[in-house]
Amino acid sequence: MATAGNTTRTGRTGRRPGHSGTRDAILDVATRLFAELGYDRASIRTIAAAADVDPALIRHFFSDKETLFATVVADRTIIFEQLAASLPGDRANVGQRVADIYLRLWEQPETRPILLAIARSATTSDKAATMLRDALAHRIRSRAGEPDNDQARRLALVGSHLFGLAVARHIIKVPAIVELSHEDLVAQVAPTIHRYLTATHL
Amino acid sequence: MATAGNTTRTGRTGRRPGHSGTRDAILDVATRLFAELGYDRASIRTIAAAADVDPALIRHFFSDKETLFATVVADRTIIFEQLAASLPGDRANVGQRVADIYLRLWEQPETRPILLAIARSATTSDKAATMLRDALAHRIRSRAGEPDNDQARRLALVGSHLFGLAVARHIIKVPAIVELSHEDLVAQVAPTIHRYLTATHL
């Protein structure tokens, strides 16, 4: 996450690093600020100031804030890739596997700020919510083809439950959820996730 | 909800209605604006303008925005009362009952804006999240005494799941969740809620 601050610069007014370096640095800063401030309060101006670039450069790369956020969500794809990768495999412990990987992503410093940004943005901005829905649907389709209604419903129930748990643990900080170890929390919800994914009749 | 706009006034500059009428009208407007704008963007100034009162009058009644929001959450107690009332009774269908009542509150025009305000505020403001936690804990204690760790954990798991579902259905608008009827959604999650509340070992 903090790679933007670690890039070696010859000086604040010197030549910018190459195209992709600057673009990456902007994405790093944008990811952090979306997480810290939420979608609505993280403005292009704020992000530009924190990244030490001109706001026009951000618009040059990303057009507008909506596209910048969509790029943050789409380019930091380890989250979606890891989640998608947790679905195939032994059906007997798929609930445990999915719950473990999703909730672990929230504990890790590399992925936690992005998940915070998605959660805060999607609950406060209709535009961000729409982009999140589209990005999720695109990932699922590109990986597993068009899900049928039954699969889509199962995944949505799983996602809703895990999202609610992550919000309770990491944003609202409900004591009874915060006090649980990662392993205990996974153990308690795994049977639910298992049922949503595998029960013949739901 | 919309009663603030429906109160008969003799004129915008005429005498204010009595103390409790004005206070109630401010609470109505505050509830609506917290729901529409979220906790952070609903300022005392905005609420005062929409309620057609001086900001100083809001501070006179409620001191600051934190207290105003806490009062909105606490005074619109039908939500907590209905939830608390859904817990006692026949254990055989407690999961169905709790899921039905919570998700129904989100469908009703009287309670939906308050739940939206709580959800949006709690995910974007640490202060609001803290107040929400305290209000919930207070309600549970005043109704059922101090919950032991096991009870608190069960209620937190139930609350997290139902909150996640409500966000998916009413804020992020995940198609597979939106398309379900209220009854079907309740039927699909009731076994989960039942397990969290009643399973001997969790």
Short mmCIF file of C-alpha atoms in Angstrom, two decimals, chain A:
data_model
loop_
_atom_site.label_atom_id
_atom_site.label_comp_id
_atom_site.label_asym_id
_atom_site.label_seq_id
_atom_site.Cartn_x
_atom_site.Cartn_y
_atom_site.Cartn_z
CA MET A 1 0.00 0.00 0.00
CA ALA A 2 2.53 2.58 1.05
CA THR A 3 4.69 2.21 -2.05
CA ALA A 4 3.78 5.71 -3.24
CA GLY A 5 5.74 7.18 -0.37
CA ASN A 6 8.66 4.85 -0.94
CA THR A 7 9.43 5.71 -4.54
CA THR A 8 12.77 7.45 -4.76
CA ARG A 9 12.38 10.93 -6.14
CA THR A 10 15.22 13.22 -7.07
CA GLY A 11 13.21 16.18 -5.85
CA ARG A 12 9.67 17.44 -5.49
CA THR A 13 10.04 19.73 -8.47
CA GLY A 14 12.18 17.39 -10.52
CA ARG A 15 11.00 15.25 -13.43
CA ARG A 16 8.09 12.98 -12.65
CA PRO A 17 8.78 9.27 -12.74
CA GLY A 18 7.58 7.51 -15.90
CA HIS A 19 3.97 7.30 -16.95
CA SER A 20 3.11 4.05 -15.19
CA GLY A 21 5.02 5.02 -12.06
CA THR A 22 3.00 8.21 -11.63
CA ARG A 23 -0.23 6.42 -12.45
CA ASP A 24 0.57 3.74 -9.87
CA ALA A 25 1.50 6.34 -7.28
CA ILE A 26 -1.82 8.13 -7.84
CA LEU A 27 -3.67 4.83 -7.48
CA ASP A 28 -1.82 4.10 -4.23
CA VAL A 29 -2.71 7.47 -2.77
CA ALA A 30 -6.29 7.27 -4.06
CA THR A 31 -6.76 3.84 -2.49
CA ARG A 32 -5.51 5.11 0.85
CA LEU A 33 -7.64 8.26 0.80
CA PHE A 34 -10.80 6.48 -0.35
CA ALA A 35 -10.26 4.18 2.63
CA GLU A 36 -9.56 6.95 5.13
CA LEU A 37 -12.13 9.51 4.00
CA GLY A 38 -14.75 7.48 2.18
CA TYR A 39 -15.75 7.93 -1.42
CA ASP A 40 -17.58 11.22 -1.01
CA ARG A 41 -14.95 13.12 0.95
CA ALA A 42 -11.93 11.92 -1.03
CA SER A 43 -11.87 14.53 -3.78
CA ILE A 44 -9.60 14.61 -6.82
CA ARG A 45 -8.11 17.78 -5.34
CA THR A 46 -7.33 16.04 -2.03
CA ILE A 47 -5.84 13.04 -3.80
CA ALA A 48 -3.77 15.28 -6.08
CA ALA A 49 -2.38 17.20 -3.10
CA ALA A 50 -1.48 14.02 -1.23
CA ALA A 51 0.14 12.52 -4.34
CA ASP A 52 1.98 15.77 -5.05
CA VAL A 53 0.63 16.03 -8.61
CA ASP A 54 -1.62 18.45 -10.44
CA PRO A 55 -5.35 17.56 -10.35
CA ALA A 56 -5.31 17.84 -14.16
CA LEU A 57 -2.88 14.91 -14.30
CA ILE A 58 -5.36 12.72 -12.40
CA ARG A 59 -8.09 13.74 -14.85
CA HIS A 60 -5.70 12.99 -17.71
CA PHE A 61 -5.21 9.41 -16.48
CA PHE A 62 -8.68 8.68 -15.05
CA SER A 63 -11.16 11.28 -16.42
CA ASP A 64 -13.20 11.63 -13.21
CA LYS A 65 -13.50 10.42 -9.64
CA GLU A 66 -15.92 7.63 -10.54
CA THR A 67 -13.44 6.14 -13.01
CA LEU A 68 -10.57 6.60 -10.58
CA PHE A 69 -12.43 4.67 -7.92
CA ALA A 70 -13.50 1.97 -10.39
CA THR A 71 -9.84 1.61 -11.38
CA VAL A 72 -8.78 1.31 -7.74
CA VAL A 73 -11.34 -1.45 -7.26
CA ALA A 74 -10.53 -3.21 -10.54
CA ASP A 75 -6.71 -2.88 -10.50
CA ARG A 76 -6.30 -4.07 -6.94
CA THR A 77 -7.69 -7.37 -8.06
CA ILE A 78 -6.04 -9.64 -5.54
CA ILE A 79 -9.26 -9.40 -3.52
CA PHE A 80 -11.56 -10.63 -6.26
CA GLU A 81 -9.02 -13.15 -7.51
CA GLN A 82 -8.51 -14.64 -4.06
CA LEU A 83 -12.23 -14.82 -3.42
CA ALA A 84 -12.91 -16.44 -6.78
CA ALA A 85 -10.06 -18.89 -6.18
CA SER A 86 -11.58 -19.92 -2.84
CA LEU A 87 -14.75 -21.30 -4.45
CA PRO A 88 -13.46 -24.34 -6.40
CA GLY A 89 -11.99 -27.33 -4.58
CA ASP A 90 -13.21 -29.73 -1.92
CA ARG A 91 -16.92 -29.08 -1.36
CA ALA A 92 -16.72 -30.49 2.16
CA ASN A 93 -14.95 -27.41 3.52
CA VAL A 94 -15.88 -24.73 0.99
CA GLY A 95 -17.68 -22.68 3.66
CA GLN A 96 -14.65 -22.68 5.89
CA ARG A 97 -12.38 -21.78 2.96
CA VAL A 98 -14.44 -18.85 1.67
CA ALA A 99 -15.04 -17.37 5.13
CA ASP A 100 -11.36 -17.74 6.01
CA ILE A 101 -10.08 -16.06 2.86
CA TYR A 102 -12.58 -13.19 2.84
CA LEU A 103 -12.15 -12.33 6.51
CA ARG A 104 -8.36 -12.72 6.26
CA LEU A 105 -8.27 -10.13 3.46
CA TRP A 106 -9.72 -7.66 5.98
CA GLU A 107 -6.90 -8.39 8.45
CA GLN A 108 -4.08 -7.87 5.96
CA PRO A 109 -2.47 -4.44 5.60
CA GLU A 110 -2.24 -4.78 1.80
CA THR A 111 -5.94 -5.41 1.21
CA ARG A 112 -7.68 -3.93 4.24
CA PRO A 113 -7.67 -0.28 3.03
CA ILE A 114 -9.22 -1.27 -0.29
CA LEU A 115 -11.97 -3.23 1.41
CA LEU A 116 -12.58 -0.29 3.73
CA ALA A 117 -12.80 2.02 0.70
CA ILE A 118 -15.26 -0.28 -1.03
CA ALA A 119 -17.41 -0.67 2.09
CA ARG A 120 -17.51 3.02 2.97
CA SER A 121 -17.99 4.11 -0.62
CA ALA A 122 -20.67 1.59 -1.49
CA THR A 123 -22.78 2.48 1.53
CA THR A 124 -22.62 6.24 0.94
CA SER A 125 -22.55 6.72 -2.83
CA ASP A 126 -25.04 5.32 -5.33
CA LYS A 127 -22.48 5.70 -8.11
CA ALA A 128 -19.88 3.76 -6.15
CA ALA A 129 -22.45 1.08 -5.31
CA THR A 130 -23.32 0.68 -8.99
CA MET A 131 -19.65 0.40 -9.96
CA LEU A 132 -19.06 -2.16 -7.22
CA ARG A 133 -21.99 -4.27 -8.43
CA ASP A 134 -20.73 -4.11 -12.02
CA ALA A 135 -17.14 -4.94 -11.06
CA LEU A 136 -18.27 -7.92 -9.00
CA ALA A 137 -20.56 -9.23 -11.73
CA HIS A 138 -17.80 -8.80 -14.31
CA ARG A 139 -15.30 -10.74 -12.18
CA ILE A 140 -17.72 -13.58 -11.56
CA ARG A 141 -18.65 -13.81 -15.26
CA SER A 142 -15.06 -13.67 -16.48
CA ARG A 143 -14.12 -16.46 -14.11
CA ALA A 144 -17.13 -18.74 -13.98
CA GLY A 145 -19.36 -17.63 -16.85
CA GLU A 146 -22.80 -16.14 -16.39
CA PRO A 147 -24.10 -17.45 -13.06
CA ASP A 148 -27.63 -18.81 -13.09
CA ASN A 149 -30.15 -17.28 -10.73
CA ASP A 150 -29.62 -19.94 -8.11
CA GLN A 151 -25.83 -19.46 -8.06
CA ALA A 152 -26.16 -15.68 -8.03
CA ARG A 153 -28.51 -15.86 -5.06
CA ARG A 154 -26.18 -18.18 -3.14
CA LEU A 155 -23.17 -15.95 -3.76
CA ALA A 156 -25.17 -12.86 -2.79
CA LEU A 157 -26.25 -14.44 0.50
CA VAL A 158 -22.65 -15.42 1.26
CA GLY A 159 -21.36 -11.99 0.31
CA SER A 160 -24.00 -10.20 2.38
CA HIS A 161 -23.22 -12.22 5.46
CA LEU A 162 -19.44 -11.86 5.21
CA PHE A 163 -19.72 -8.15 4.40
CA GLY A 164 -21.91 -7.61 7.47
CA LEU A 165 -19.40 -9.46 9.63
CA ALA A 166 -16.49 -7.42 8.28
CA VAL A 167 -18.35 -4.15 8.93
CA ALA A 168 -19.20 -5.27 12.47
CA ARG A 169 -15.60 -6.29 13.17
CA HIS A 170 -13.62 -3.58 11.40
CA ILE A 171 -15.86 -0.53 11.06
CA ILE A 172 -18.56 -0.54 13.76
CA LYS A 173 -16.26 -2.61 16.03
CA VAL A 174 -18.97 -4.58 17.83
CA PRO A 175 -17.16 -5.90 20.93
CA ALA A 176 -18.50 -9.46 20.74
CA ILE A 177 -17.21 -9.76 17.17
CA VAL A 178 -13.93 -7.89 17.72
CA GLU A 179 -13.06 -10.13 20.69
CA LEU A 180 -13.18 -13.31 18.62
CA SER A 181 -9.97 -14.57 17.06
CA HIS A 182 -10.00 -14.82 13.28
CA GLU A 183 -10.09 -18.61 13.60
CA ASP A 184 -13.04 -18.64 16.00
CA LEU A 185 -15.02 -16.22 13.87
CA VAL A 186 -14.41 -18.34 10.77
CA ALA A 187 -15.43 -21.49 12.66
CA GLN A 188 -18.70 -19.94 13.79
CA VAL A 189 -19.86 -18.72 10.40
CA ALA A 190 -18.41 -21.49 8.19
CA PRO A 191 -21.48 -23.75 8.57
CA THR A 192 -23.71 -20.90 7.37
CA ILE A 193 -21.54 -20.18 4.34
CA HIS A 194 -21.42 -23.92 3.67
CA ARG A 195 -25.21 -24.16 3.72
CA TYR A 196 -25.68 -21.18 1.39
CA LEU A 197 -23.20 -22.64 -1.11
CA THR A 198 -24.13 -26.32 -1.00
CA ALA A 199 -27.64 -26.94 0.37
CA THR A 200 -29.83 -28.67 -2.20
CA HIS A 201 -32.80 -26.52 -1.29
CA LEU A 202 -32.21 -23.06 -0.03
#
